[in-house]
CSV table of C-alpha atoms in Angstrom, one decimal:
chain,number,residue,atom,x,y,z
F,1,MET,CA,89.9,134.8,-130.6
F,2,ALA,CA,87.0,132.4,-129.8
F,3,PRO,CA,87.0,129.2,-131.8
F,4,MET,CA,83.7,130.0,-133.5
F,5,GLN,CA,85.1,133.3,-135.0
F,6,LEU,CA,86.8,133.3,-138.4
F,7,LEU,CA,88.7,136.0,-140.1
F,8,GLY,CA,88.7,136.2,-143.9
F,9,ALA,CA,91.6,134.1,-145.3
F,10,GLU,CA,92.1,132.2,-142.0
F,11,LYS,CA,89.6,129.6,-142.9
F,12,TYR,CA,91.8,128.6,-145.9
F,13,GLN,CA,95.1,128.3,-143.9
F,14,PHE,CA,96.2,124.9,-142.7
F,15,GLU,CA,97.7,126.6,-139.6
F,16,ALA,CA,94.1,127.3,-138.5
F,17,LEU,CA,92.9,123.7,-138.8
F,18,PRO,CA,93.4,122.8,-135.1
F,19,LYS,CA,91.4,125.9,-134.2
F,20,LEU,CA,88.7,125.0,-136.7
F,21,GLU,CA,88.5,121.4,-135.4
F,22,ALA,CA,88.2,122.8,-131.9
F,23,ALA,CA,85.3,124.9,-133.2
F,24,VAL,CA,83.5,121.8,-134.4
F,25,GLU,CA,83.9,120.3,-130.9
F,26,GLU,CA,82.6,123.5,-129.4
F,27,GLN,CA,79.4,123.3,-131.6
F,28,VAL,CA,78.8,119.8,-130.2
F,29,SER,CA,79.4,120.7,-126.6
F,30,LYS,CA,77.4,124.0,-126.7
F,31,ASN,CA,74.6,122.9,-129.1
F,32,ALA,CA,75.8,125.6,-131.5
F,33,TYR,CA,76.2,125.5,-135.3
F,34,SER,CA,78.4,127.2,-137.9
F,35,LEU,CA,78.2,125.9,-141.5
F,36,GLU,CA,81.0,128.3,-142.4
F,37,VAL,CA,83.4,126.7,-139.9
F,38,ASN,CA,82.4,123.2,-140.9
F,39,LEU,CA,82.8,123.8,-144.6
F,40,ALA,CA,86.2,125.4,-143.9
F,41,VAL,CA,87.3,122.2,-142.1
F,42,LEU,CA,86.1,119.9,-144.9
F,43,ARG,CA,87.7,122.2,-147.5
F,44,LEU,CA,91.1,121.8,-145.9
F,45,TYR,CA,90.6,118.0,-145.5
F,46,HIS,CA,89.7,117.9,-149.2
F,47,ILE,CA,92.9,119.7,-150.2
F,48,ALA,CA,95.1,117.6,-147.8
F,49,PRO,CA,93.4,114.2,-147.3
F,50,SER,CA,96.1,113.0,-144.9
F,51,THR,CA,94.9,115.6,-142.4
F,52,ALA,CA,91.3,114.4,-142.4
F,53,LYS,CA,89.9,113.0,-139.1
F,54,PRO,CA,86.8,110.8,-139.6
F,55,ALA,CA,85.5,111.5,-136.1
F,56,ILE,CA,85.4,115.2,-136.9
F,57,VAL,CA,83.8,114.5,-140.3
F,58,VAL,CA,81.1,112.4,-138.6
F,59,LYS,CA,80.3,115.2,-136.2
F,60,ILE,CA,80.1,117.8,-139.0
F,61,LEU,CA,77.8,115.6,-141.0
F,62,LEU,CA,75.5,114.9,-138.0
F,63,LYS,CA,75.3,118.6,-137.2
F,64,ALA,CA,74.4,119.3,-140.9
F,65,MET,CA,71.8,116.6,-140.9
F,66,MET,CA,70.2,118.3,-137.9
F,67,GLN,CA,69.6,121.3,-140.2
F,68,LEU,CA,67.4,119.4,-142.7
F,69,PRO,CA,65.5,120.3,-144.8
F,70,ASN,CA,68.2,122.9,-145.4
F,71,PRO,CA,70.8,121.7,-147.9
F,72,ASP,CA,73.8,121.9,-145.5
F,73,PHE,CA,74.3,118.1,-145.6
F,74,LYS,CA,74.7,118.0,-149.4
F,75,SER,CA,77.1,120.9,-149.2
F,76,CYS,CA,79.3,119.0,-146.7
F,77,VAL,CA,79.2,115.7,-148.5
F,78,HIS,CA,80.2,117.5,-151.8
F,79,LEU,CA,83.6,118.3,-150.2
F,80,LEU,CA,84.4,114.8,-149.0
F,81,SER,CA,86.9,112.8,-150.9
F,82,GLU,CA,85.8,109.4,-152.2
F,83,ARG,CA,88.1,107.7,-149.6
F,84,LEU,CA,86.4,109.6,-146.8
F,85,GLN,CA,82.9,108.8,-148.2
F,86,THR,CA,83.7,105.1,-148.1
F,87,GLU,CA,85.2,105.2,-144.6
F,88,ASP,CA,83.0,102.9,-142.5
F,89,LYS,CA,81.7,105.5,-139.9
F,90,VAL,CA,81.3,108.2,-142.5
F,91,ALA,CA,79.5,105.9,-145.0
F,92,LYS,CA,77.0,105.0,-142.3
F,93,ILE,CA,76.1,108.6,-141.7
F,94,ILE,CA,75.7,109.2,-145.4
F,95,GLN,CA,73.3,106.1,-145.6
F,96,LEU,CA,71.4,107.6,-142.6
F,97,ALA,CA,70.9,110.9,-144.4
F,98,SER,CA,69.8,109.1,-147.6
F,99,ALA,CA,67.1,107.2,-145.7
F,100,LEU,CA,65.9,110.3,-143.9
F,101,GLU,CA,65.8,112.5,-147.1
F,102,THR,CA,63.9,109.8,-149.0
F,103,THR,CA,61.4,109.5,-146.1
F,104,ARG,CA,62.4,105.9,-145.4
F,105,PHE,CA,61.9,106.5,-141.7
F,106,GLY,CA,61.9,102.8,-140.6
F,107,ASP,CA,65.2,102.3,-142.4
F,108,PHE,CA,66.6,105.4,-140.8
F,109,TRP,CA,65.9,104.2,-137.3
F,110,SER,CA,67.1,100.7,-138.1
F,111,LEU,CA,70.4,102.1,-139.4
F,112,ALA,CA,70.6,104.5,-136.5
F,113,SER,CA,70.5,101.6,-134.1
F,114,GLY,CA,73.7,100.3,-135.7
F,115,CYS,CA,75.7,103.5,-135.0
F,116,LYS,CA,74.6,104.6,-131.6
F,117,ASP,CA,78.1,105.6,-130.5
F,118,GLN,CA,78.4,108.2,-133.3
F,119,LEU,CA,74.9,109.5,-132.8
F,120,SER,CA,75.3,109.8,-129.0
F,121,SER,CA,78.4,111.9,-129.6
F,122,VAL,CA,76.2,114.8,-130.8
F,123,PRO,CA,73.6,115.8,-128.2
F,124,GLY,CA,70.1,116.7,-129.5
F,125,PHE,CA,70.5,114.7,-132.8
F,126,SER,CA,67.5,112.4,-132.4
F,127,ASP,CA,65.2,115.3,-131.3
F,128,ALA,CA,66.3,117.4,-134.3
F,129,VAL,CA,65.6,114.5,-136.7
F,130,ARG,CA,62.2,114.0,-135.2
F,131,GLU,CA,61.4,117.7,-135.7
F,132,ASN,CA,62.4,117.3,-139.4
F,133,ILE,CA,60.2,114.2,-139.7
F,134,ILE,CA,57.3,116.0,-138.1
F,135,HIS,CA,57.8,118.9,-140.5
F,136,LEU,CA,57.7,116.5,-143.5
F,137,LEU,CA,54.6,114.8,-142.3
F,138,GLY,CA,52.9,118.1,-141.4
F,139,ILE,CA,53.2,119.4,-145.0
F,140,THR,CA,51.8,116.1,-146.4
F,141,PHE,CA,49.1,114.8,-144.0
F,142,GLN,CA,46.3,116.2,-142.0
F,143,ARG,CA,46.0,113.1,-139.8
F,144,MET,CA,47.5,109.7,-139.5
F,145,HIS,CA,47.3,106.6,-137.3
F,146,LYS,CA,49.0,107.2,-134.0
F,147,ALA,CA,50.8,103.8,-134.2
F,148,VAL,CA,52.2,104.8,-137.6
F,149,LEU,CA,53.3,108.2,-136.3
F,150,ALA,CA,55.0,106.5,-133.4
F,151,SER,CA,56.9,104.2,-135.7
F,152,TYR,CA,58.0,107.1,-137.9
F,153,LEU,CA,59.4,108.9,-134.9
F,154,ASN,CA,60.7,105.8,-133.1
F,155,LEU,CA,58.7,106.6,-130.0
F,156,THR,CA,56.9,104.3,-127.5
F,157,PRO,CA,53.1,104.7,-127.0
F,158,PRO,CA,53.6,106.7,-123.8
F,159,GLU,CA,56.2,109.0,-125.5
F,160,ILE,CA,53.9,109.7,-128.5
F,161,ASP,CA,51.0,110.5,-126.1
F,162,ALA,CA,53.2,112.9,-124.2
F,163,MET,CA,54.4,114.5,-127.5
F,164,VAL,CA,50.9,115.0,-128.8
F,165,LYS,CA,49.7,116.4,-125.5
F,166,ALA,CA,52.6,118.9,-125.5
F,167,ARG,CA,51.6,120.1,-128.9
F,168,THR,CA,47.9,120.6,-128.2
F,169,SER,CA,48.2,124.3,-128.2
F,170,ASP,CA,49.7,124.1,-131.7
F,171,GLY,CA,46.6,122.2,-133.0
F,172,TRP,CA,47.5,118.6,-132.4
F,173,ARG,CA,44.8,116.3,-131.2
F,174,VAL,CA,43.8,112.6,-131.0
F,175,GLN,CA,40.7,111.4,-132.8
F,176,SER,CA,39.0,108.0,-132.5
F,177,SER,CA,38.2,106.1,-135.6
F,178,PRO,CA,37.0,102.5,-136.4
F,179,SER,CA,40.5,101.6,-137.5
F,180,GLY,CA,42.1,103.0,-134.4
F,181,GLU,CA,43.3,106.3,-132.9
F,182,LEU,CA,44.3,109.1,-135.3
F,183,VAL,CA,46.6,112.0,-134.7
F,184,CYS,CA,45.2,115.2,-136.3
F,185,LEU,CA,48.0,117.5,-137.4
F,186,PRO,CA,47.5,121.3,-137.8
F,187,LYS,CA,46.2,122.3,-141.2
F,188,ASN,CA,48.4,124.5,-143.4
F,189,ASP,CA,48.5,125.6,-147.0
F,190,LEU,CA,50.5,122.5,-148.1
F,191,ASN,CA,48.4,119.7,-146.5
F,192,THR,CA,45.1,121.2,-147.3
F,193,THR,CA,43.5,120.5,-150.7
F,194,VAL,CA,41.8,123.6,-152.1
F,195,VAL,CA,39.1,123.0,-154.7
F,196,LYS,CA,39.5,125.8,-157.2
F,197,ARG,CA,36.3,126.6,-159.0
F,198,THR,CA,36.4,128.5,-162.3
F,199,GLN,CA,33.7,129.8,-164.5
F,200,ASP,CA,34.3,129.7,-168.3
F,201,VAL,CA,32.2,131.9,-170.5
F,202,ILE,CA,31.0,130.0,-173.6
F,203,ARG,CA,29.7,132.0,-176.5
F,204,LEU,CA,26.7,130.8,-178.5
F,205,ASP,CA,28.6,130.7,-181.8
F,206,GLN,CA,30.9,128.1,-180.1
F,207,VAL,CA,28.2,125.6,-179.4
F,208,ALA,CA,25.8,126.4,-182.2
F,209,PRO,CA,27.2,123.6,-184.5
F,210,VAL,CA,26.7,121.1,-181.7
F,211,LEU,CA,23.2,122.3,-181.0
F,212,ARG,CA,22.3,122.0,-184.7
F,213,SER,CA,23.6,118.5,-184.9
F,214,VAL,CA,21.6,117.2,-181.9
F,215,THR,CA,18.4,119.0,-182.9
F,216,VAL,CA,18.2,117.6,-186.4
F,217,GLY,CA,14.9,115.6,-186.7
F,218,PHE,CA,13.3,117.4,-183.7
F,219,TYR,CA,10.4,119.9,-184.3
């Protein structure tokens, strides 16, 4: 049976733990993902803390963070014991996720620079995070300064230029302004303000008292 396949009660059996841990490694090496497998591993770690491997936990959390804005990361952290959550490498990943989820992008990249070894163990992590940041910015802004966007994505000027050029067909473009170059993001229902006009019907008897008060003394 392939490591990524689970049968019913197997995911609750400690005998299956080595196979489940191998499935986590397979997700990393093959750029795959299975929340079911990962939760099964963490559930067994929670029941028997002595079996927990922080390196496996880190990879599970990083793969879950790559799924944001889906709630996978919270589901995984919920199964971690207090001891695991305070383990140095795991704690750093939890701090990373907190910065990302609260849109503290500068803090995120600063923290990321301090745990490069863990992040480099999961290929595609930085690209997935950037896609999530772009998603968050895209539902909030129609345009923003190119330098600010580059800092949010932790990209150099040539890298941000290449990224915008690659997304031209999706509606991205650069616009000049007195304050510098702006990157215009595609409009959508969430970043576009719609002025809703309504017409209220007012009956004469509703305003008659007001009209009488202001016309007293006029002939």
